[in-house]
mmCIF file of C-alpha atoms in Angstrom:
data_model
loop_
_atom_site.group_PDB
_atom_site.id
_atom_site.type_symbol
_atom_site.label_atom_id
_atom_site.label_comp_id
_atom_site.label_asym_id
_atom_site.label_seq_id
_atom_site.Cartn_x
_atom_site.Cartn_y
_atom_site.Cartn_z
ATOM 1 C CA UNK Q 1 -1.860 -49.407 77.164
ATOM 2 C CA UNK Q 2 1.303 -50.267 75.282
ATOM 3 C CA UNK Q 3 -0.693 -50.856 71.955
ATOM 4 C CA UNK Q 4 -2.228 -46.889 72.953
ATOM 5 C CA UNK Q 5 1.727 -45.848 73.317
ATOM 6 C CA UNK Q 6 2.985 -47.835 69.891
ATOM 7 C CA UNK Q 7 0.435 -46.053 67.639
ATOM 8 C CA UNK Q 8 1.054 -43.090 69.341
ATOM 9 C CA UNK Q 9 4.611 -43.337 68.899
ATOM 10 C CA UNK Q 10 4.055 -44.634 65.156
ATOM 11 C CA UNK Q 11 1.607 -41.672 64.129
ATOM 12 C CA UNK Q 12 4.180 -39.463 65.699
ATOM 13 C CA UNK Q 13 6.902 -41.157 63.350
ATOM 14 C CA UNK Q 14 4.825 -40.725 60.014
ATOM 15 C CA UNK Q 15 3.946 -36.855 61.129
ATOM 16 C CA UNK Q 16 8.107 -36.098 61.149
ATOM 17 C CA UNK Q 17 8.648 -38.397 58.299
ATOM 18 C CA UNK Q 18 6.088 -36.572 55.943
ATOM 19 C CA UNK Q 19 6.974 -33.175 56.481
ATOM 20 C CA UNK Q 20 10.019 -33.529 54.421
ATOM 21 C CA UNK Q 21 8.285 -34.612 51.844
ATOM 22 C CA UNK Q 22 5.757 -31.806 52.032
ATOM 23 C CA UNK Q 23 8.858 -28.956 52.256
ATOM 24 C CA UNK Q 24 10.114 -30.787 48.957
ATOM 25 C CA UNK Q 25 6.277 -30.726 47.604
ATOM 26 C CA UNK Q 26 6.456 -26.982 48.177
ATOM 27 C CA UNK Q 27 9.804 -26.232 46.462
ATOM 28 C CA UNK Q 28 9.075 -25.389 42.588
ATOM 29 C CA UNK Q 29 12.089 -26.531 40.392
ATOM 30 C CA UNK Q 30 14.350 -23.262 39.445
ATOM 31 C CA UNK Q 31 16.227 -22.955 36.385
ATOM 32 C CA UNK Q 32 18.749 -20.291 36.039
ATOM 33 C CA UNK Q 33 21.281 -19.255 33.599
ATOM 34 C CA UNK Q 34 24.988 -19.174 34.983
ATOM 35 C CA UNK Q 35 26.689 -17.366 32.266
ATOM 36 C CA UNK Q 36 25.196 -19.781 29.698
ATOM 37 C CA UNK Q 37 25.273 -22.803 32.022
ATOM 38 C CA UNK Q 38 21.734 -23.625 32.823
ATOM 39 C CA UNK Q 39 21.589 -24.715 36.990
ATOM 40 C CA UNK Q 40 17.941 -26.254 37.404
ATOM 41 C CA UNK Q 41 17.591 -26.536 41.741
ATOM 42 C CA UNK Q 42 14.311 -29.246 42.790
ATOM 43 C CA UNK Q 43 14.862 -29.172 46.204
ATOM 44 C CA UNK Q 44 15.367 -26.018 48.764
ATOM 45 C CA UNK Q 45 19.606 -26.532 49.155
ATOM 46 C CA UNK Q 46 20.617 -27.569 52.712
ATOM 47 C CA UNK Q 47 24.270 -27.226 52.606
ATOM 48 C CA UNK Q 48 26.342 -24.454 51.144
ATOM 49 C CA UNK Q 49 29.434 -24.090 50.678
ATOM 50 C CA UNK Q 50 30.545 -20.551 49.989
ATOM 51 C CA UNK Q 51 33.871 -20.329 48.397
ATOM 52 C CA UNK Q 52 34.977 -16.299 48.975
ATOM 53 C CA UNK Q 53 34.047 -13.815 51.808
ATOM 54 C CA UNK Q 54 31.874 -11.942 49.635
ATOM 55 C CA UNK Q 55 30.111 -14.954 48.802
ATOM 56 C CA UNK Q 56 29.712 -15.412 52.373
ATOM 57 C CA UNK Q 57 28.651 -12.340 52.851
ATOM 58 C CA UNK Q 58 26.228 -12.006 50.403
ATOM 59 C CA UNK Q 59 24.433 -15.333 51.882
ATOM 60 C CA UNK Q 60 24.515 -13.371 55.088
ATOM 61 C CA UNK Q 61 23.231 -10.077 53.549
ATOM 62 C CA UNK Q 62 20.282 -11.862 52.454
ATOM 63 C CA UNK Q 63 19.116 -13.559 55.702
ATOM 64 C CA UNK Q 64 20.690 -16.952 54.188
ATOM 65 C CA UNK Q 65 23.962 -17.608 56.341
ATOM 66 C CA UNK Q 66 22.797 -20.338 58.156
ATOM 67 C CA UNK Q 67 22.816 -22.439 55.295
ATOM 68 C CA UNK Q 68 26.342 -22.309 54.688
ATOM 69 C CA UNK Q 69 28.204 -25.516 55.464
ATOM 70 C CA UNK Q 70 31.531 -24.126 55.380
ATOM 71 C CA UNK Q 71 33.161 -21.102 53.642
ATOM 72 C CA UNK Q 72 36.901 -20.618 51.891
ATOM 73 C CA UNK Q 73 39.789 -18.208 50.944
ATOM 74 C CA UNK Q 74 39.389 -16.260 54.387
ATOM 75 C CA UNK Q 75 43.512 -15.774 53.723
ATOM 76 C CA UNK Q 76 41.938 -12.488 51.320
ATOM 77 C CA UNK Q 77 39.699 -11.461 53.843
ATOM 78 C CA UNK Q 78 40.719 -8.700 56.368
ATOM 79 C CA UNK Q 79 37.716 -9.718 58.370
ATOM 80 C CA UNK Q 80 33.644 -9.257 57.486
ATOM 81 C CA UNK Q 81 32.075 -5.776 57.640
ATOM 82 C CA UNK Q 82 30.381 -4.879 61.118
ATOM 83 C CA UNK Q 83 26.908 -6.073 59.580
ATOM 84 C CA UNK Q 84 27.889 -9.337 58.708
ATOM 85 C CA UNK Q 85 30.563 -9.950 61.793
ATOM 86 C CA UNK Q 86 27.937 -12.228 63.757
ATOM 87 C CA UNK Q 87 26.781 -14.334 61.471
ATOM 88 C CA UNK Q 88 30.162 -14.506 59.842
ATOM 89 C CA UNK Q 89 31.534 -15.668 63.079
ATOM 90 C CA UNK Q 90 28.827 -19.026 62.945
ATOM 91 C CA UNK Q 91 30.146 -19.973 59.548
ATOM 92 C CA UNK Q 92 32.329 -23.251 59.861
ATOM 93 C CA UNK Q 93 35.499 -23.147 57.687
ATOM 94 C CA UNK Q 94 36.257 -25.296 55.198
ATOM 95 C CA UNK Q 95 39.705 -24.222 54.098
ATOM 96 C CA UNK Q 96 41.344 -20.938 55.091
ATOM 97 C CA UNK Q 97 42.474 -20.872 51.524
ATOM 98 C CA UNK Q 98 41.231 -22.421 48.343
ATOM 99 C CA UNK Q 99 39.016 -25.332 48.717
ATOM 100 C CA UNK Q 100 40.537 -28.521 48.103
ATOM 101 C CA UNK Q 101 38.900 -31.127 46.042
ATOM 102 C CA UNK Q 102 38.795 -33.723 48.981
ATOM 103 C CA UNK Q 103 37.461 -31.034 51.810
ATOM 104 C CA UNK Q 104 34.307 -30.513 49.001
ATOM 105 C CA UNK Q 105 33.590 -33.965 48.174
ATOM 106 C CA UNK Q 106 33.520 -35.102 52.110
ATOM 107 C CA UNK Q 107 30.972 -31.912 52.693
ATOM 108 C CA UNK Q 108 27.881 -33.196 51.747
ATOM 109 C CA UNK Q 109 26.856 -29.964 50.486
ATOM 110 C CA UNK Q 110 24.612 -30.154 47.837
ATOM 111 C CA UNK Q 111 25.354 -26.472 47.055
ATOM 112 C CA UNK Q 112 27.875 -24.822 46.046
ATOM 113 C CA UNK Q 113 28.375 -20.584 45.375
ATOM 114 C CA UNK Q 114 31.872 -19.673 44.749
ATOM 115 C CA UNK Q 115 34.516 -17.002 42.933
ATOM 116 C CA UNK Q 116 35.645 -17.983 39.477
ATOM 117 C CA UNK Q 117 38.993 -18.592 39.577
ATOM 118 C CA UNK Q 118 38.140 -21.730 42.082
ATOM 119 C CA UNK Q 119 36.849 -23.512 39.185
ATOM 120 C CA UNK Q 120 38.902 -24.999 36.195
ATOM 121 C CA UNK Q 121 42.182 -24.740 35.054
ATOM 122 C CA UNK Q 122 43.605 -26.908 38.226
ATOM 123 C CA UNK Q 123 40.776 -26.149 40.612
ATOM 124 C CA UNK Q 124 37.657 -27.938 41.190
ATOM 125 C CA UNK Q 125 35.790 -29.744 38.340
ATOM 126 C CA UNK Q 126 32.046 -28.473 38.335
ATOM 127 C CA UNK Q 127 30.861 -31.276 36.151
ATOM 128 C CA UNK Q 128 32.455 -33.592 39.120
ATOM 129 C CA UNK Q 129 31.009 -31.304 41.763
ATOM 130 C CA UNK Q 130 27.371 -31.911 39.759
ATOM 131 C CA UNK Q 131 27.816 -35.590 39.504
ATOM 132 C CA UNK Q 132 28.629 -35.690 43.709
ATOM 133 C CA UNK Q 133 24.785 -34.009 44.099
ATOM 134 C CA UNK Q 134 26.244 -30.041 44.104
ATOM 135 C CA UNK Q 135 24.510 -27.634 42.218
ATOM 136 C CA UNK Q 136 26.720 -24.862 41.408
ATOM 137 C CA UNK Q 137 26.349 -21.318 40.627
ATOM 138 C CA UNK Q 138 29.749 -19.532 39.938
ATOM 139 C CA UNK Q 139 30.075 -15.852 41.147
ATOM 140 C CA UNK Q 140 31.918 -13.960 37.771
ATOM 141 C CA UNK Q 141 30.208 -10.687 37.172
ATOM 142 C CA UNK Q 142 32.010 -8.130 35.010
ATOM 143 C CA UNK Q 143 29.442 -5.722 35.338
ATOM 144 C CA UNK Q 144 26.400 -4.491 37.790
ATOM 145 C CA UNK Q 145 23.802 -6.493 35.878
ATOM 146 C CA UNK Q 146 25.691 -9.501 36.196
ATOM 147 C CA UNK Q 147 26.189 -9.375 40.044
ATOM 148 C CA UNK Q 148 22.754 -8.389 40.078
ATOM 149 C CA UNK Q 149 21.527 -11.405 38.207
ATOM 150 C CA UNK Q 150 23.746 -13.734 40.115
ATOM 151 C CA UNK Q 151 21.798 -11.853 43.214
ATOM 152 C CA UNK Q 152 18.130 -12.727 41.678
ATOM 153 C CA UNK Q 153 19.775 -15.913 40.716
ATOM 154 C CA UNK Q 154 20.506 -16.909 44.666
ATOM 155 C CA UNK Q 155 16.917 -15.415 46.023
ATOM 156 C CA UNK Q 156 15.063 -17.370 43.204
ATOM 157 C CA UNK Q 157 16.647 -20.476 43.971
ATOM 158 C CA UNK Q 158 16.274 -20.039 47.974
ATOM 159 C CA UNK Q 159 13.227 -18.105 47.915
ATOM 160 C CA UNK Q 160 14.705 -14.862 49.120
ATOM 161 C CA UNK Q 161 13.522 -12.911 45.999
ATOM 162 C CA UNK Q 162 12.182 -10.133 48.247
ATOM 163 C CA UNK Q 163 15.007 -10.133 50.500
ATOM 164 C CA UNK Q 164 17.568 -9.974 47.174
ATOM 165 C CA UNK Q 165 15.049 -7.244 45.671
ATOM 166 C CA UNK Q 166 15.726 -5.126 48.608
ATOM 167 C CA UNK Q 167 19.477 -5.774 49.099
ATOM 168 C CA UNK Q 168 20.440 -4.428 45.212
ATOM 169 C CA UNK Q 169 17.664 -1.394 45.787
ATOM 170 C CA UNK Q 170 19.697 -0.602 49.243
ATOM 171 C CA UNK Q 171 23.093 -0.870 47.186
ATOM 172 C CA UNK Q 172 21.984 1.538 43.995
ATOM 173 C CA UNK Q 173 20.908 4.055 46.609
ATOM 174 C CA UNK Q 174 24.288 4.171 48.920
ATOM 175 C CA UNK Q 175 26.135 4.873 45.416
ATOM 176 C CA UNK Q 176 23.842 7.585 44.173
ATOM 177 C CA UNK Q 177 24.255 9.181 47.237
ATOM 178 C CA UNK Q 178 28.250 9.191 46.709
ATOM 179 C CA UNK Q 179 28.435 10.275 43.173
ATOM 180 C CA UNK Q 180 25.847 12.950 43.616
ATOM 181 C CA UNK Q 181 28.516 14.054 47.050
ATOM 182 C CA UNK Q 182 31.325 14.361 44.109
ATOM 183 C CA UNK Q 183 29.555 15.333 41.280
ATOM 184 C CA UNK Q 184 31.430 17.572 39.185
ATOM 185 C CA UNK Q 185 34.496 16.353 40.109
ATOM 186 C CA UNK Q 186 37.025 14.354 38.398
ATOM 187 C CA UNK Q 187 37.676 11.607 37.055
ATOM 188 C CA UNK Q 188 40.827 11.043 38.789
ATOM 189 C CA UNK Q 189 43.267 9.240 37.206
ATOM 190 C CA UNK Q 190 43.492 5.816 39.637
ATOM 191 C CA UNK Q 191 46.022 2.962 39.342
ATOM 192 C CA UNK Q 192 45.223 -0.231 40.941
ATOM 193 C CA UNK Q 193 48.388 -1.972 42.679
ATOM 194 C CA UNK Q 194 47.627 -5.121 43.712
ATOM 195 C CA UNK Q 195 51.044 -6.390 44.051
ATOM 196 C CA UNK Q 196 54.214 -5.995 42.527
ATOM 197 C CA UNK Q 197 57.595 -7.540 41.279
ATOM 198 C CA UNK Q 198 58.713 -7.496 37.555
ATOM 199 C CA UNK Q 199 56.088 -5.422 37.425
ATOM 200 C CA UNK Q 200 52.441 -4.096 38.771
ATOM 201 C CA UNK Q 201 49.843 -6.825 38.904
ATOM 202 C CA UNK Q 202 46.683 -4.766 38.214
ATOM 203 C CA UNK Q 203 43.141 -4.729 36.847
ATOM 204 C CA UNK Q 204 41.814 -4.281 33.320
ATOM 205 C CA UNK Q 205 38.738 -2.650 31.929
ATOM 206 C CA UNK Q 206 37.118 -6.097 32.140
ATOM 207 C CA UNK Q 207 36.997 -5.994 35.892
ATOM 208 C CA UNK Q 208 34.534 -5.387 38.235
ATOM 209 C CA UNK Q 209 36.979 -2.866 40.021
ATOM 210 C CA UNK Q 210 37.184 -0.639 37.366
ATOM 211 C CA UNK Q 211 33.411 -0.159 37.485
ATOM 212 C CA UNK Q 212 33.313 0.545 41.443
ATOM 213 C CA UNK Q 213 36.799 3.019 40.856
ATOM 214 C CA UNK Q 214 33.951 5.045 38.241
ATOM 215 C CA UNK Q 215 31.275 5.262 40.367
ATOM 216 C CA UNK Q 216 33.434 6.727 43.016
ATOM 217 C CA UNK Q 217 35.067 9.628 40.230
ATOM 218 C CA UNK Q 218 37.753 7.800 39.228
ATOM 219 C CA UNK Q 219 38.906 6.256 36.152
ATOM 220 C CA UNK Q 220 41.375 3.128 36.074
ATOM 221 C CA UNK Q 221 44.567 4.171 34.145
ATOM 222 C CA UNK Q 222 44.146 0.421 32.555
ATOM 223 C CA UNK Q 223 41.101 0.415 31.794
ATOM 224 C CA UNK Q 224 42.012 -0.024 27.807
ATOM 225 C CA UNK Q 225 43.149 -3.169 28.982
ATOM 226 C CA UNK Q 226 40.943 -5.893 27.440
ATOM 227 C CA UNK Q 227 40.768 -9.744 27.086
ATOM 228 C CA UNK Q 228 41.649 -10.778 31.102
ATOM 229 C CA UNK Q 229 40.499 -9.243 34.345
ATOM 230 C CA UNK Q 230 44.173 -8.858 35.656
ATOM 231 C CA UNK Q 231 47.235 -7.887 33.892
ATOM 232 C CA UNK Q 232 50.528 -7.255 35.064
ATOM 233 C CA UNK Q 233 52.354 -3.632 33.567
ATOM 234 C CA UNK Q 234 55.587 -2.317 33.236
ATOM 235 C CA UNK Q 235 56.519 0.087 35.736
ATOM 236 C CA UNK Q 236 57.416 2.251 32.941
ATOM 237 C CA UNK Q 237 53.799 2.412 31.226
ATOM 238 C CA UNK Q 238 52.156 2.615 34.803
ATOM 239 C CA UNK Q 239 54.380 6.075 35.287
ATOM 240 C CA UNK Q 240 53.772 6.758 31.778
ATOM 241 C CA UNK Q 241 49.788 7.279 32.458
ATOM 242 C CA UNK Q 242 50.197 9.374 35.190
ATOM 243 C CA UNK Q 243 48.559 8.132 38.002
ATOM 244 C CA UNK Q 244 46.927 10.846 40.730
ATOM 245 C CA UNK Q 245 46.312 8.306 43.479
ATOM 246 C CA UNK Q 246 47.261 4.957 44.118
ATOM 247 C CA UNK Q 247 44.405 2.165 44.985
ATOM 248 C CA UNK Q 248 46.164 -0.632 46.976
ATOM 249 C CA UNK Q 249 44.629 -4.070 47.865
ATOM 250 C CA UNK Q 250 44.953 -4.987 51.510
ATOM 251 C CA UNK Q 251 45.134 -8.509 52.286
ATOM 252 C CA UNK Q 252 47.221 -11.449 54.171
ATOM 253 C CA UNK Q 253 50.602 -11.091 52.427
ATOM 254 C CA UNK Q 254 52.113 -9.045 51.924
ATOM 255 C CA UNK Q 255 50.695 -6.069 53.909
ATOM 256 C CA UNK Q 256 49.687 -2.751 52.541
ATOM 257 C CA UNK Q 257 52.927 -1.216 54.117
ATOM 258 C CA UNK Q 258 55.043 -3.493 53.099
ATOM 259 C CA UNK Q 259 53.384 -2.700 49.592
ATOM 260 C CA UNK Q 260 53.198 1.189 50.101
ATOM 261 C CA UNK Q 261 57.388 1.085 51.110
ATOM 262 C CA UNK Q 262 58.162 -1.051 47.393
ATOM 263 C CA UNK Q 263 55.944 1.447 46.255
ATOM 264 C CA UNK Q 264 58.452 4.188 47.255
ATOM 265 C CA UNK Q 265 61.140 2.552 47.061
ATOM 266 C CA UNK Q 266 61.126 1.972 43.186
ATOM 267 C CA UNK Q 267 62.990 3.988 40.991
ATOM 268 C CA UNK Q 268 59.682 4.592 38.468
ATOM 269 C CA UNK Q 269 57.423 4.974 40.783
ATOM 270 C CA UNK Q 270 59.178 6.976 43.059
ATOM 271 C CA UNK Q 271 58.403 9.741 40.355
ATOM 272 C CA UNK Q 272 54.737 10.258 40.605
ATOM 273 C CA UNK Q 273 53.479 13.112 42.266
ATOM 274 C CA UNK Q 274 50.920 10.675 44.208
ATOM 275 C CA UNK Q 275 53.663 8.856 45.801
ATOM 276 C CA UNK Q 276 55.539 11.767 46.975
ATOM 277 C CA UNK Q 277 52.375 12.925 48.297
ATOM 278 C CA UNK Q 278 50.972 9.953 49.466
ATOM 279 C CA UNK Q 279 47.704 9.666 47.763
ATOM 280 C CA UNK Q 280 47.051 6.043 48.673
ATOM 281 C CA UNK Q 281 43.827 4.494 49.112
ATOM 282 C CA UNK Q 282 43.951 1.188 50.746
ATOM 283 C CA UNK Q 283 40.719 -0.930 50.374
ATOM 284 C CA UNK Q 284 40.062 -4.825 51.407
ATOM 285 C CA UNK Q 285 40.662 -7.500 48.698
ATOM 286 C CA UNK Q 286 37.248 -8.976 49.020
ATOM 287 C CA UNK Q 287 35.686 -5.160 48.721
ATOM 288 C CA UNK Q 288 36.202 -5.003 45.224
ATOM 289 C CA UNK Q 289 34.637 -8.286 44.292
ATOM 290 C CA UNK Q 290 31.426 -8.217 43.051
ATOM 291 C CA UNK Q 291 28.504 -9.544 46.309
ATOM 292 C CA UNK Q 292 28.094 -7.656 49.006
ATOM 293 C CA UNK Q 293 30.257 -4.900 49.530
ATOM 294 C CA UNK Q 294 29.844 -2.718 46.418
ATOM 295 C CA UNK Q 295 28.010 0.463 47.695
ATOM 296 C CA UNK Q 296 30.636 0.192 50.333
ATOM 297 C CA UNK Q 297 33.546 -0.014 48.034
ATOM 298 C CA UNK Q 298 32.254 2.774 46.217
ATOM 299 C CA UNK Q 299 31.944 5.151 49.621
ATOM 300 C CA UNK Q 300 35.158 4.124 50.281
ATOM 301 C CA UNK Q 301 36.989 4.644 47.170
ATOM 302 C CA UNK Q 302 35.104 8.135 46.554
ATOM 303 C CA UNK Q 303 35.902 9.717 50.228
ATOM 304 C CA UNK Q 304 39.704 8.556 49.583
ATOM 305 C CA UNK Q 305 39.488 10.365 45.827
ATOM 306 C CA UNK Q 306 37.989 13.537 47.517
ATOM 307 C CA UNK Q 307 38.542 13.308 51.343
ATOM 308 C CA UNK Q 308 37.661 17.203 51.558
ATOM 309 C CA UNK Q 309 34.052 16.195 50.538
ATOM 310 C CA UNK Q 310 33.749 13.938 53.145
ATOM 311 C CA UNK Q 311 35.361 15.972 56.449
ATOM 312 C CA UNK Q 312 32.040 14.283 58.073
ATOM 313 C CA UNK Q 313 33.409 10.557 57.309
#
């Protein structure tokens, strides 16, 4: 009888023992370009680490948030959209902030999908990251083919192609349906304020912003700007363009009215017609990052440009 129960037990043993081997049987090698960094994946990732709530949120958007391990930078998050608050809520954090060099190599992630500005010049090192058994795919779209590529990119590699597919179809139509609301208005004239001190930290042409502000009938006062995606401007040659309404980034510190009262308070500023009649439109950090909020960032922007077109929001 115990011989019966030991090859039981035994064939039991092989049956779990082989099926990882047949999932990693079944998973095709990927190869895809990361803004000419080649990322070749040979086994379905386990562990993710998502560095940026619209990272995170993407994953989740595309039925993939229980793979992430842990998530960062939550300190520019003003919380996840209603759609993603669940999931959100299961994702373990791995830094409230940036992600540290130590909390990654501990993880055992062997994935790893993050903003840009986590990478290089005193952040992480993804050649280290590669040699520690990551695979990384950095999130730096300029434009809507890139996000959309780094979309593909993410349902290629975890076989979610359908799932991404229907995701960017879903986002095209929600901004379609806002600039056909406001056609034949504008553009408004829209300066970003970010933050400010010996001057306006704002965004150039070469961000992804700028792109969202035009879909909603706007046009970035900066958009000229080339070469970086941020740039800080006088107060002077911010006045000087003539802004009609103010976009300002909401996240930890320091707070929109705490933004909206230096706003006022400076003697350039002060000027504009938009400040004296308040045309500020406050919008999430994370919203105007390229993943998963972008037909909302778009609805957003557009009903604060023209809030008489949407009485019904």
């Amino acid at each position: 009888m115990k011989k019966q129960i030991f090859a039981a037990l035994a064939a039991l043993a092989i049956t779990f023992a082989a099926h990882p081997a047949v999932q990693a049987a079944d998973y095709a090698p990927v190869t895809v370009d990361d803004y000419g960094r080649k990322v070749t994946v040979t086994a379905m990732p386990q562990k993710v680490l998502t560095f940026g709530p619209n990272c995170t949120e993407l994953f989740i958007a595309l039925g993939l948030g229980g793979k992430i391990a842990g998530n960062t930078l939550d300190n520019h998050s003003r919380g996840p959209l209603p759609e993603y608050a669940a999931d959100y809520a299961k994702v373990p954090e791995l830094n409230y902030g940036s992600a540290t060099r130590e909390a990654v190599l501990t993880s055992g992630a062997d994935f790893v999908y993050g903003i840009d500005w986590e990478f290089g010049d005193g952040g992480l090192d993804i050649a280290e990251l590669e040699e520690n058994g990551m695979n990384v795919l950095v999130e730096r779209a300029s434009n809507f083919d890139e996000a959309y590529g780094e979309i593909r990119a993410i349902g290629k590699i975890f076989q979610a192609e359908a799932r991404a597919e229907e995701f960017i179809k879903e986002q095209e139509r929600r901004m379609k349906a806002a600039a056909d609301k406001i056609k034949g208005r504008g553009p408004l004239r829209v300066l970003v304020y970010d933050s400010g001190s010996s001057g306006i930290f704002t965004c150039s042409g070469e961000n992804f912003e700028s792109l969202l502000i035009e879909r909603a009938g706007g046009k970035n006062v900066f958009g000229d700007l080339k070469g970086r995606q941020w740039v800080t401007v006088s107060y002077e040659e911010a006045v000087a363009r003539d802004p009609q309404v103010i976009v300002i980034h909401d996240y930890d510190s320091p707070s929109v009215e705490a933004k909206i009262a230096e706003i006022k308070a400076n003697g350039a500023l002060s000027q504009l017609e938009c400040v004296k009649n308040e045309r500020f439109v406050t919008i999430a950090l994370e919203s105007v990052l390229p993943g998963s909020r972008m037909a909302y960032a778009v609805e957003r922007f557009a009903a604060g440009f023209y809030p008489e077109l949407f009485t019904d929001k």
